[in-house]
XYZ file of C-alpha atoms in Angstrom:
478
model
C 105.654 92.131 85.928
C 106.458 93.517 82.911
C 110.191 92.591 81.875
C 112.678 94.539 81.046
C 116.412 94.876 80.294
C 119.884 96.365 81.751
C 119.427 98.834 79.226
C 116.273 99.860 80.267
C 117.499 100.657 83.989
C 121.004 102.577 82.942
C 120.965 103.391 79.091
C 123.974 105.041 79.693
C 125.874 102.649 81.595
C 127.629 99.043 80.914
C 128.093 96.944 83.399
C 131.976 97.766 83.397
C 131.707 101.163 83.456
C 129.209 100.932 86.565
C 132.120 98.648 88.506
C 133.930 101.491 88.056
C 132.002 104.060 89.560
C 131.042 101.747 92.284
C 135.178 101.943 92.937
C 134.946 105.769 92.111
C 132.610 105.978 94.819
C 133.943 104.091 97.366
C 137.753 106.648 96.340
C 135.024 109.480 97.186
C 134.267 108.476 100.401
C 137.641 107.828 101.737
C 138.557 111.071 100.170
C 135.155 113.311 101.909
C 136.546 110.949 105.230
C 139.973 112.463 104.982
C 139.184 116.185 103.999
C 136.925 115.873 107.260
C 139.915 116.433 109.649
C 141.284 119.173 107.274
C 138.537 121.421 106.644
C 134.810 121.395 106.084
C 134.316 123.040 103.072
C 136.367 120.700 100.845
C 133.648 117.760 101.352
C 130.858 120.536 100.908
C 132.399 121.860 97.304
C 132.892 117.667 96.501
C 129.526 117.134 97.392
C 128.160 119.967 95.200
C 130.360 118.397 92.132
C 128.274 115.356 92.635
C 125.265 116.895 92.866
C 126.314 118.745 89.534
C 127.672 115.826 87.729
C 124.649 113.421 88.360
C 122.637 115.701 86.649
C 124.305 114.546 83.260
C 122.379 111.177 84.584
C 126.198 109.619 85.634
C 124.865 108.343 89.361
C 122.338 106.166 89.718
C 119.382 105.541 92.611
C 121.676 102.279 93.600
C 124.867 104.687 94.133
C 123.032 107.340 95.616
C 121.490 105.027 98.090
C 124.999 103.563 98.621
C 126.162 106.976 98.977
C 123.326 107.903 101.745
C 124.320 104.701 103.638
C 128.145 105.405 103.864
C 127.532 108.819 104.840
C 125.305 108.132 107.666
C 126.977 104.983 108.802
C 130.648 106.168 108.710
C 131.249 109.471 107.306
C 128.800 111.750 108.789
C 127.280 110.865 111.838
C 124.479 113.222 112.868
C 125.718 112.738 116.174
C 127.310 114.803 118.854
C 131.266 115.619 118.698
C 130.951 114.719 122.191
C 129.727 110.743 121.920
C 132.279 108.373 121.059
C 132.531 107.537 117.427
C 135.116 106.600 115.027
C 134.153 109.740 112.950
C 133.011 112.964 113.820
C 130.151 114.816 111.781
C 131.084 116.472 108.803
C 128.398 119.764 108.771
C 128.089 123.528 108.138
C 125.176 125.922 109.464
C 123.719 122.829 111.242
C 123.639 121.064 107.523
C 125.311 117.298 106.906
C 127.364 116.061 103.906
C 124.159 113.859 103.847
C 121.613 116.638 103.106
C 123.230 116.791 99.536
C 122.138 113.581 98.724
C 119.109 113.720 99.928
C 118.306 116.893 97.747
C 120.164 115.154 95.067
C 117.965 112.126 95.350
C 114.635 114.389 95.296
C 116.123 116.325 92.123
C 117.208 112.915 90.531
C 113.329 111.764 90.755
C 111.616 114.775 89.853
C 113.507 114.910 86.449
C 113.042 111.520 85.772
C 109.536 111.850 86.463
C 108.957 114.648 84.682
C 110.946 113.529 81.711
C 109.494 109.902 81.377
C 107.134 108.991 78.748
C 103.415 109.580 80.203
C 101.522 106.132 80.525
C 98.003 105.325 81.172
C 99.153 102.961 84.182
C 97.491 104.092 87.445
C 97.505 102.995 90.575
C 94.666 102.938 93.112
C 96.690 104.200 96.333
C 97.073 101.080 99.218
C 95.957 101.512 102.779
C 99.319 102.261 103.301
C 99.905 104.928 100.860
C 96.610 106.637 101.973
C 97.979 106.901 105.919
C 101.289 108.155 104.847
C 99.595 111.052 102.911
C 97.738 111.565 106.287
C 100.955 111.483 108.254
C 102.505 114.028 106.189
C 99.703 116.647 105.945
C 99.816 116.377 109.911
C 103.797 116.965 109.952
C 103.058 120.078 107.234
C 101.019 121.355 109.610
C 102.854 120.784 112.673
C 105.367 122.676 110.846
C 103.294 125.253 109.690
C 101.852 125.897 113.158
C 105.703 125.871 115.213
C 106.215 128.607 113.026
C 102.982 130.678 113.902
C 103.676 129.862 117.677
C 107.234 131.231 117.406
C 109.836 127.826 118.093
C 112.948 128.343 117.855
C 114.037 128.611 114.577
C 116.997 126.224 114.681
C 115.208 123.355 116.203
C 111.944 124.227 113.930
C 114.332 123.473 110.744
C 115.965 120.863 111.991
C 112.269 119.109 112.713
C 111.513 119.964 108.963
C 115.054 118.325 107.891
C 114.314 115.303 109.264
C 111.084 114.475 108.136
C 112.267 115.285 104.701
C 114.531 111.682 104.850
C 111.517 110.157 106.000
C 109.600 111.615 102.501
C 112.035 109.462 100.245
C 109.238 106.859 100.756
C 107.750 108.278 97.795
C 111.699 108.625 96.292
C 111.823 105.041 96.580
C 108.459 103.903 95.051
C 109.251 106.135 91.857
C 112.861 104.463 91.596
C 111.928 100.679 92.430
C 111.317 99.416 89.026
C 111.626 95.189 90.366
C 112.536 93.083 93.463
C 116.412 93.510 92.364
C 116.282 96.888 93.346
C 114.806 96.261 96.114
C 117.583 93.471 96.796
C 120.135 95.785 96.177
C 119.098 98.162 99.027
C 118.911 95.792 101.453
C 122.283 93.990 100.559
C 123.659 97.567 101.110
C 122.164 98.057 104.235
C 123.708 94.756 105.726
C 126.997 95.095 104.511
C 127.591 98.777 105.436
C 125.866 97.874 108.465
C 128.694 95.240 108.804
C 131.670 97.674 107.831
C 130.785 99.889 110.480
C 130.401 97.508 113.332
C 134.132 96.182 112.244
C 135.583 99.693 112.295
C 133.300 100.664 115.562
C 134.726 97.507 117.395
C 138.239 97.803 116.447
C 137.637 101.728 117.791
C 136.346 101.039 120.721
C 138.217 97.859 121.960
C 141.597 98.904 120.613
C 141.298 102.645 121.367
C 139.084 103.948 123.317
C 139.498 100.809 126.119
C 135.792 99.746 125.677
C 133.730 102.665 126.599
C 129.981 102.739 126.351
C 130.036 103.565 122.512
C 127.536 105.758 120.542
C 124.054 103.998 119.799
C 122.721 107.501 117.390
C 124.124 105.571 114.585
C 124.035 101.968 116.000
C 119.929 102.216 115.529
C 120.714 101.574 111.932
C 122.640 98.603 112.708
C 119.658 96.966 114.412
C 118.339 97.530 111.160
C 121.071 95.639 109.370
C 121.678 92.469 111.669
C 117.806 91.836 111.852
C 117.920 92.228 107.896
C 121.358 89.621 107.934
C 119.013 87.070 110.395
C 116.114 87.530 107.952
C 117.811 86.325 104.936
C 119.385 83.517 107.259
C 115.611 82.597 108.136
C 114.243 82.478 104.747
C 117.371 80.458 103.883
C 119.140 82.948 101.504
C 122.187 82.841 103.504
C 123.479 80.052 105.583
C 124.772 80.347 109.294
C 127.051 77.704 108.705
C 128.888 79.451 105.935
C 131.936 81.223 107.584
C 131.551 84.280 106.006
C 128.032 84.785 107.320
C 128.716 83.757 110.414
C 131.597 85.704 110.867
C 129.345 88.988 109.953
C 126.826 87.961 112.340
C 128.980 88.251 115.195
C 130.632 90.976 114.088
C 126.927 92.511 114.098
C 125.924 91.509 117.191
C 129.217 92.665 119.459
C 128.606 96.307 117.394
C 124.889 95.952 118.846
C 126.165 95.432 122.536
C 128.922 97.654 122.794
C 126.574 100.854 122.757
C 125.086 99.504 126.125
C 122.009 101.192 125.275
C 119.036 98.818 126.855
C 116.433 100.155 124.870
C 118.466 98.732 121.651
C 118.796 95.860 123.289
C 115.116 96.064 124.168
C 113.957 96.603 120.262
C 116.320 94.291 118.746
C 114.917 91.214 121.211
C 111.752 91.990 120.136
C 112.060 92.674 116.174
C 113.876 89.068 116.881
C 111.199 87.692 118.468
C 108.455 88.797 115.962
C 110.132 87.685 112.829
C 110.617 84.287 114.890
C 106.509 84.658 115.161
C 106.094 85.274 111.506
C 108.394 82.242 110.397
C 105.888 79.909 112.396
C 106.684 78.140 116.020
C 108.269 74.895 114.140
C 111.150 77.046 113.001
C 111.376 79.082 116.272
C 113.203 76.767 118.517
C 116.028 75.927 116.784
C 116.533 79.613 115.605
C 116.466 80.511 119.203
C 118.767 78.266 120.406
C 121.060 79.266 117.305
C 121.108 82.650 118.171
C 121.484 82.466 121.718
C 124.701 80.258 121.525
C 126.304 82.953 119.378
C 125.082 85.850 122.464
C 126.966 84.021 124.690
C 129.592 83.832 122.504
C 129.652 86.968 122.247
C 129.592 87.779 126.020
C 131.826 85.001 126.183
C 134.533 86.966 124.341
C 133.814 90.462 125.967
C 134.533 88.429 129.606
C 138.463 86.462 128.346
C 139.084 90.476 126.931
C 138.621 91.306 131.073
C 135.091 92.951 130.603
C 133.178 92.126 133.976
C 129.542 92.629 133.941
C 129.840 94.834 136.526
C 131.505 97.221 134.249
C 128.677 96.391 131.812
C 125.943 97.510 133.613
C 127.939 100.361 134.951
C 128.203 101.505 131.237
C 124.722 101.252 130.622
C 123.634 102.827 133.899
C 125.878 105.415 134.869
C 126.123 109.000 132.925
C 126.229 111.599 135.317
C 129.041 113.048 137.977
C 130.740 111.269 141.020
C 128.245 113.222 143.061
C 125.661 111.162 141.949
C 126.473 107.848 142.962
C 124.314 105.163 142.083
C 121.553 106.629 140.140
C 120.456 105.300 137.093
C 120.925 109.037 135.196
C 119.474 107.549 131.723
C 116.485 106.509 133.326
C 115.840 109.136 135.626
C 116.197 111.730 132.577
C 113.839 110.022 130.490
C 111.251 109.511 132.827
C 111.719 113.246 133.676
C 111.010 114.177 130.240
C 107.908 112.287 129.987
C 106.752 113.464 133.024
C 106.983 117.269 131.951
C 105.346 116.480 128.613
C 102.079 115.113 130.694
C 102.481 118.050 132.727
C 102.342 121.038 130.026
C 99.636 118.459 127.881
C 96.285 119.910 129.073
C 97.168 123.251 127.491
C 97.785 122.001 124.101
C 96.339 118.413 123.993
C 94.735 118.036 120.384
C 97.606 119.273 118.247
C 100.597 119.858 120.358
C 103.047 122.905 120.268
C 104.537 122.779 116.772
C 107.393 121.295 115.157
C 110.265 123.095 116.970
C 109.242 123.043 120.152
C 110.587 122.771 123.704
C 110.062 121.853 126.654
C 111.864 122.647 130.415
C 113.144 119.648 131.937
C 115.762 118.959 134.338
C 118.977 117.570 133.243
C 121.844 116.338 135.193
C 124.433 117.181 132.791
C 126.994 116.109 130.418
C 129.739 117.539 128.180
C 126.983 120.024 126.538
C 124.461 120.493 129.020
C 125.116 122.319 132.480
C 123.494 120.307 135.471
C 119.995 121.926 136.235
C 116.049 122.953 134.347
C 117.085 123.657 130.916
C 114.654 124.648 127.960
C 115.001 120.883 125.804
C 114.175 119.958 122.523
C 114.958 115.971 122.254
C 112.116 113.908 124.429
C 113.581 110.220 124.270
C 110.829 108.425 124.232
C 109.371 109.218 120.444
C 105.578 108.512 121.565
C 105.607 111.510 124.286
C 107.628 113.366 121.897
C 104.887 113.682 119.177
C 102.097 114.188 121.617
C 104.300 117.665 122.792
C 104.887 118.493 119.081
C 101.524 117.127 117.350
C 99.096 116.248 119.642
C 96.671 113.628 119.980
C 95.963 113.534 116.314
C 99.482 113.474 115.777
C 100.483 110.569 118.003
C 97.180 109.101 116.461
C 98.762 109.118 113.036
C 101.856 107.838 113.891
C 100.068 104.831 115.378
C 97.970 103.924 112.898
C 100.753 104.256 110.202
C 103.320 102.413 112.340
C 101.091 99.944 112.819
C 99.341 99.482 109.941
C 102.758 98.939 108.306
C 103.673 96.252 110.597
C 100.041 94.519 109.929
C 100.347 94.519 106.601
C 104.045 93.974 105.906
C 103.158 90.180 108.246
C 99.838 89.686 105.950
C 102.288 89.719 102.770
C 105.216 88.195 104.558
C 102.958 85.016 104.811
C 101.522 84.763 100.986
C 104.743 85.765 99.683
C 106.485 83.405 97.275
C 109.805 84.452 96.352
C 112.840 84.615 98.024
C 112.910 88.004 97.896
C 109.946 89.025 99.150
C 110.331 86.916 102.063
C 113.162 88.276 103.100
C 112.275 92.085 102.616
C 109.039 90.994 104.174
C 110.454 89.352 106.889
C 112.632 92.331 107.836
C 110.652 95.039 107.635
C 108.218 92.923 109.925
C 111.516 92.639 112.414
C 112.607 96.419 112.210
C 109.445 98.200 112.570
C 108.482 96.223 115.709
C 112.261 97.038 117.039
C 111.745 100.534 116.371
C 108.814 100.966 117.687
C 109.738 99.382 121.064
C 113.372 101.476 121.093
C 111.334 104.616 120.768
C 109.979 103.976 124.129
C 113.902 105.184 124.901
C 114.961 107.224 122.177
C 113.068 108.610 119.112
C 113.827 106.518 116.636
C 110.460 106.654 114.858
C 111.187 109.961 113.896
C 114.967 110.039 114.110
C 117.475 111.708 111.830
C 119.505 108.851 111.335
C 117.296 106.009 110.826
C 114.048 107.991 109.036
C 115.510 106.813 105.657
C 115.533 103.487 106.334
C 112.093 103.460 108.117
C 111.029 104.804 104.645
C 112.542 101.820 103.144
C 110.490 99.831 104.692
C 107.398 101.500 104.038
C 108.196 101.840 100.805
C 109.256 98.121 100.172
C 105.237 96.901 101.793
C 103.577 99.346 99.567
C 105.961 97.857 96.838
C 104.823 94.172 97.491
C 101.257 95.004 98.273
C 100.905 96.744 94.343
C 102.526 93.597 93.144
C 99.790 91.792 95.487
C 96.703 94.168 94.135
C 97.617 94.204 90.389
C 100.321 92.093 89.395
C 100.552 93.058 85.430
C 100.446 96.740 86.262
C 102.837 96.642 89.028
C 105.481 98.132 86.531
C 106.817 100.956 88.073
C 109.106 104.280 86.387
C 112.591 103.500 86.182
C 114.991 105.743 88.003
């Protein structure tokens, strides 16, 4: 790898004066998280001032991706007012505080790009890198053809604006320049991960008197604990330091408060196949680790008073007194899957479009009157593409999904550094948890977690260059 120097990542910059905007930007958010319950276009004029300012090169990739993090973990939520949540969304026109960064952090790479020194340095596109292009020409499409069939405009966009997080994956590869970088990200992810399932606790057992709590955001901190337990397993961290421990249990009571079982669900299993990847004479004692901090865990919830009864009853039950005992989460879902199948035959090979809908019955809530209603959000992601995209779409998804997961294990096990093991290690652990969650909810192509998912696409292809050609693996600074 070709080295280089602080200067060479922030000319501009010492390493004082980047402390202090790191504690500018942390004023910034507590400021956008106050003007929130005042008005909504305060944080929207602040966030154009950013997006001003960094063009004068003052923010970096690392604070923008700091920035992205803190707005989707506790200052935006793309969630519904409705769900339970310490925060409630800051938006305008159907637009988050977090859609400025985003085109901030596509403006930020296209003028560095296009103002960096040309080099000869090319790079023969991975496996990887070759499906995503694949994936995305499908999605254009898709797009292209919801339009032509006449979706509904709102949901069409809001399609579009989420596959746009999932395109920093090429954001990322022009603004990783070493494994630091790469460091940083994930560092970020686990602590903000960790500062929102502190707040999200103290709101929910203090508060709201321990109420099933909102799981749109918590997908992202299935992403952070599994990336906390992979830098315990490749022995960057240790369990018996306090501090870690303390933020592992932290992690894990955010993860079980949203009662969601298909987070429960993906997490076991991202746990289970980073256990597989670290090799059966590690496994046991890993297991036996982690299972005597669950029931510590549980252990806690039941002296606070919290019967399982009420547990299951909190994972179960959504619907109105009339409906007694019926699992309503369940029965929706597999009602939504079932009308997908259904309307199938008539648009099989590439699906309806981005945008559109589909009639299913729903059984109500604070938005949605009991009864058929024309819905846009299929929970499980698999059936959801195959309404939208097809066959070929769902085909796609697949084969990038899991060619991702193939070859992030491959490099995972001829890895070296500590580093790469870990990043390795945890993109192995959240892609398998996502992918088994979206048999519940659509986190594979989900608003809040597509950035991260392009992380970790982003952070293979980034190993796997290093892999192919090691002394061209030098790639543009941000």
């Amino acid at each position: 790898m070709v080295p280089t120097s602080p200067q060479d990542v922030q000319p501009t910059l010492t390493a004082r004066r980047q402390l202090w905007l790191y504690v500018a930007l942390f004023a910034l958010i507590l400021l956008l998280g106050a003007a929130a319950y005042i008005q909504t276009i305060l944080p929207l004029l602040i966030a154009g001032a950013i997006v001003a300012v960094s063009f004068f090169q003052v923010l970096s990739f690392r604070v923008l991706f700091l920035l992205l993090l803190l707005l989707f973990f506790l200052i935006s939520p793309a969630i519904p007012v409705s769900e339970k949540h310490f925060s409630k969304p800051i938006s305008a026109g159907g637009f988050f505080l977090q859609d400025a960064v985003l085109v901030l952090l596509f403006a930020r790479a296209l003028f560095d790009y296009f103002n960096a020194p040309r080099t000869l340095t090319l790079f023969r596109p991975t496996r990887l890198e070759q499906i995503f292009a694949l994936y995305v020409a499908v999605n254009l499409a898709s797009a292209v053809y919801g339009a032509i069939n006449g979706n509904t405009p709102t949901y069409l966009l809001g399609d579009v604006r989420d596959f746009l997080y999932f395109l920093l994956f090429w954001v990322y590869l022009h603004c990783f320049k070493s494994e630091a970088d790469l460091d940083f990200a994930f560092n970020a992810l686990i602590a903000v991960g960790f500062i929102f399932a502190a707040i999200s606790l103290a709101d929910d057992l203090l508060i709201r008197n321990f109420v099933r709590y909102n799981s749109g955001i918590s997908f992202l901190l299935v992403a952070s604990t599994l990336a906390l337990l992979s830098k315990i397993f490749t022995e960057r961290l240790s369990i018996k330091t306090p501090s870690t421990l303390i933020m592992l249990l932290v992690m894990l009571a955010g993860l079980f408060i949203t009662f969601t079982r298909g987070l429960y669900l993906g997490f076991v299993a991202g746990f289970f196949v980073m256990l597989f990847a670290l090799g059966l004479k590690r496994s046991f004692k890993l297991v036996l680790t982690l299972g005597a901090l669950v029931l510590g865990v549980l252990g806690v919830m039941l002296v606070l008073g919290i019967s399982f009864d009420r547990v299951i009853a909190q994972a179960t039950y959504r619907g109105s007194s009339a409906l007694g005992d019926l699992d309503v989460s369940s029965a929706e879902r597999i009602l939504e899957v079932l009308a997908v199948l259904d309307e199938l035959p008539n648009h099989w090979l590439f699906g309806k479009g981005a945008g559109a809908t589909i009639a299913v019955y729903r059984f109500g809530d604070a938005n949605v009157k009991e009864g058929i209603v024309d819905w846009w959000f299929i929970h499980n992601n698999y059936a959801q593409v195959l309404h939208k995209s097809g066959v070929i779409g769902l085909l796609c998804l697949l084969a990038l999904w899991l060619s991702a997961l193939t070859i992030a294990f491959r490099l995972f096990q001829r890895a070296t550094s500590a580093v790469a093991r870990q990043v390795l290690l945890s993109a192995t652990g959240v892609l398998t948890a996502y992918m088994v969650t979206s048999l519940t909810s659509p986190v594979m192509t989900y608003l809040n977690t597509n950035f991260v998912s392009a992380l970790l696409f982003a952070s293979i292809v980034f190993f796997n260059r290093l892999e192919r050609a090691p002394l061209r693996a030098h790639i543009r600074l941000c």
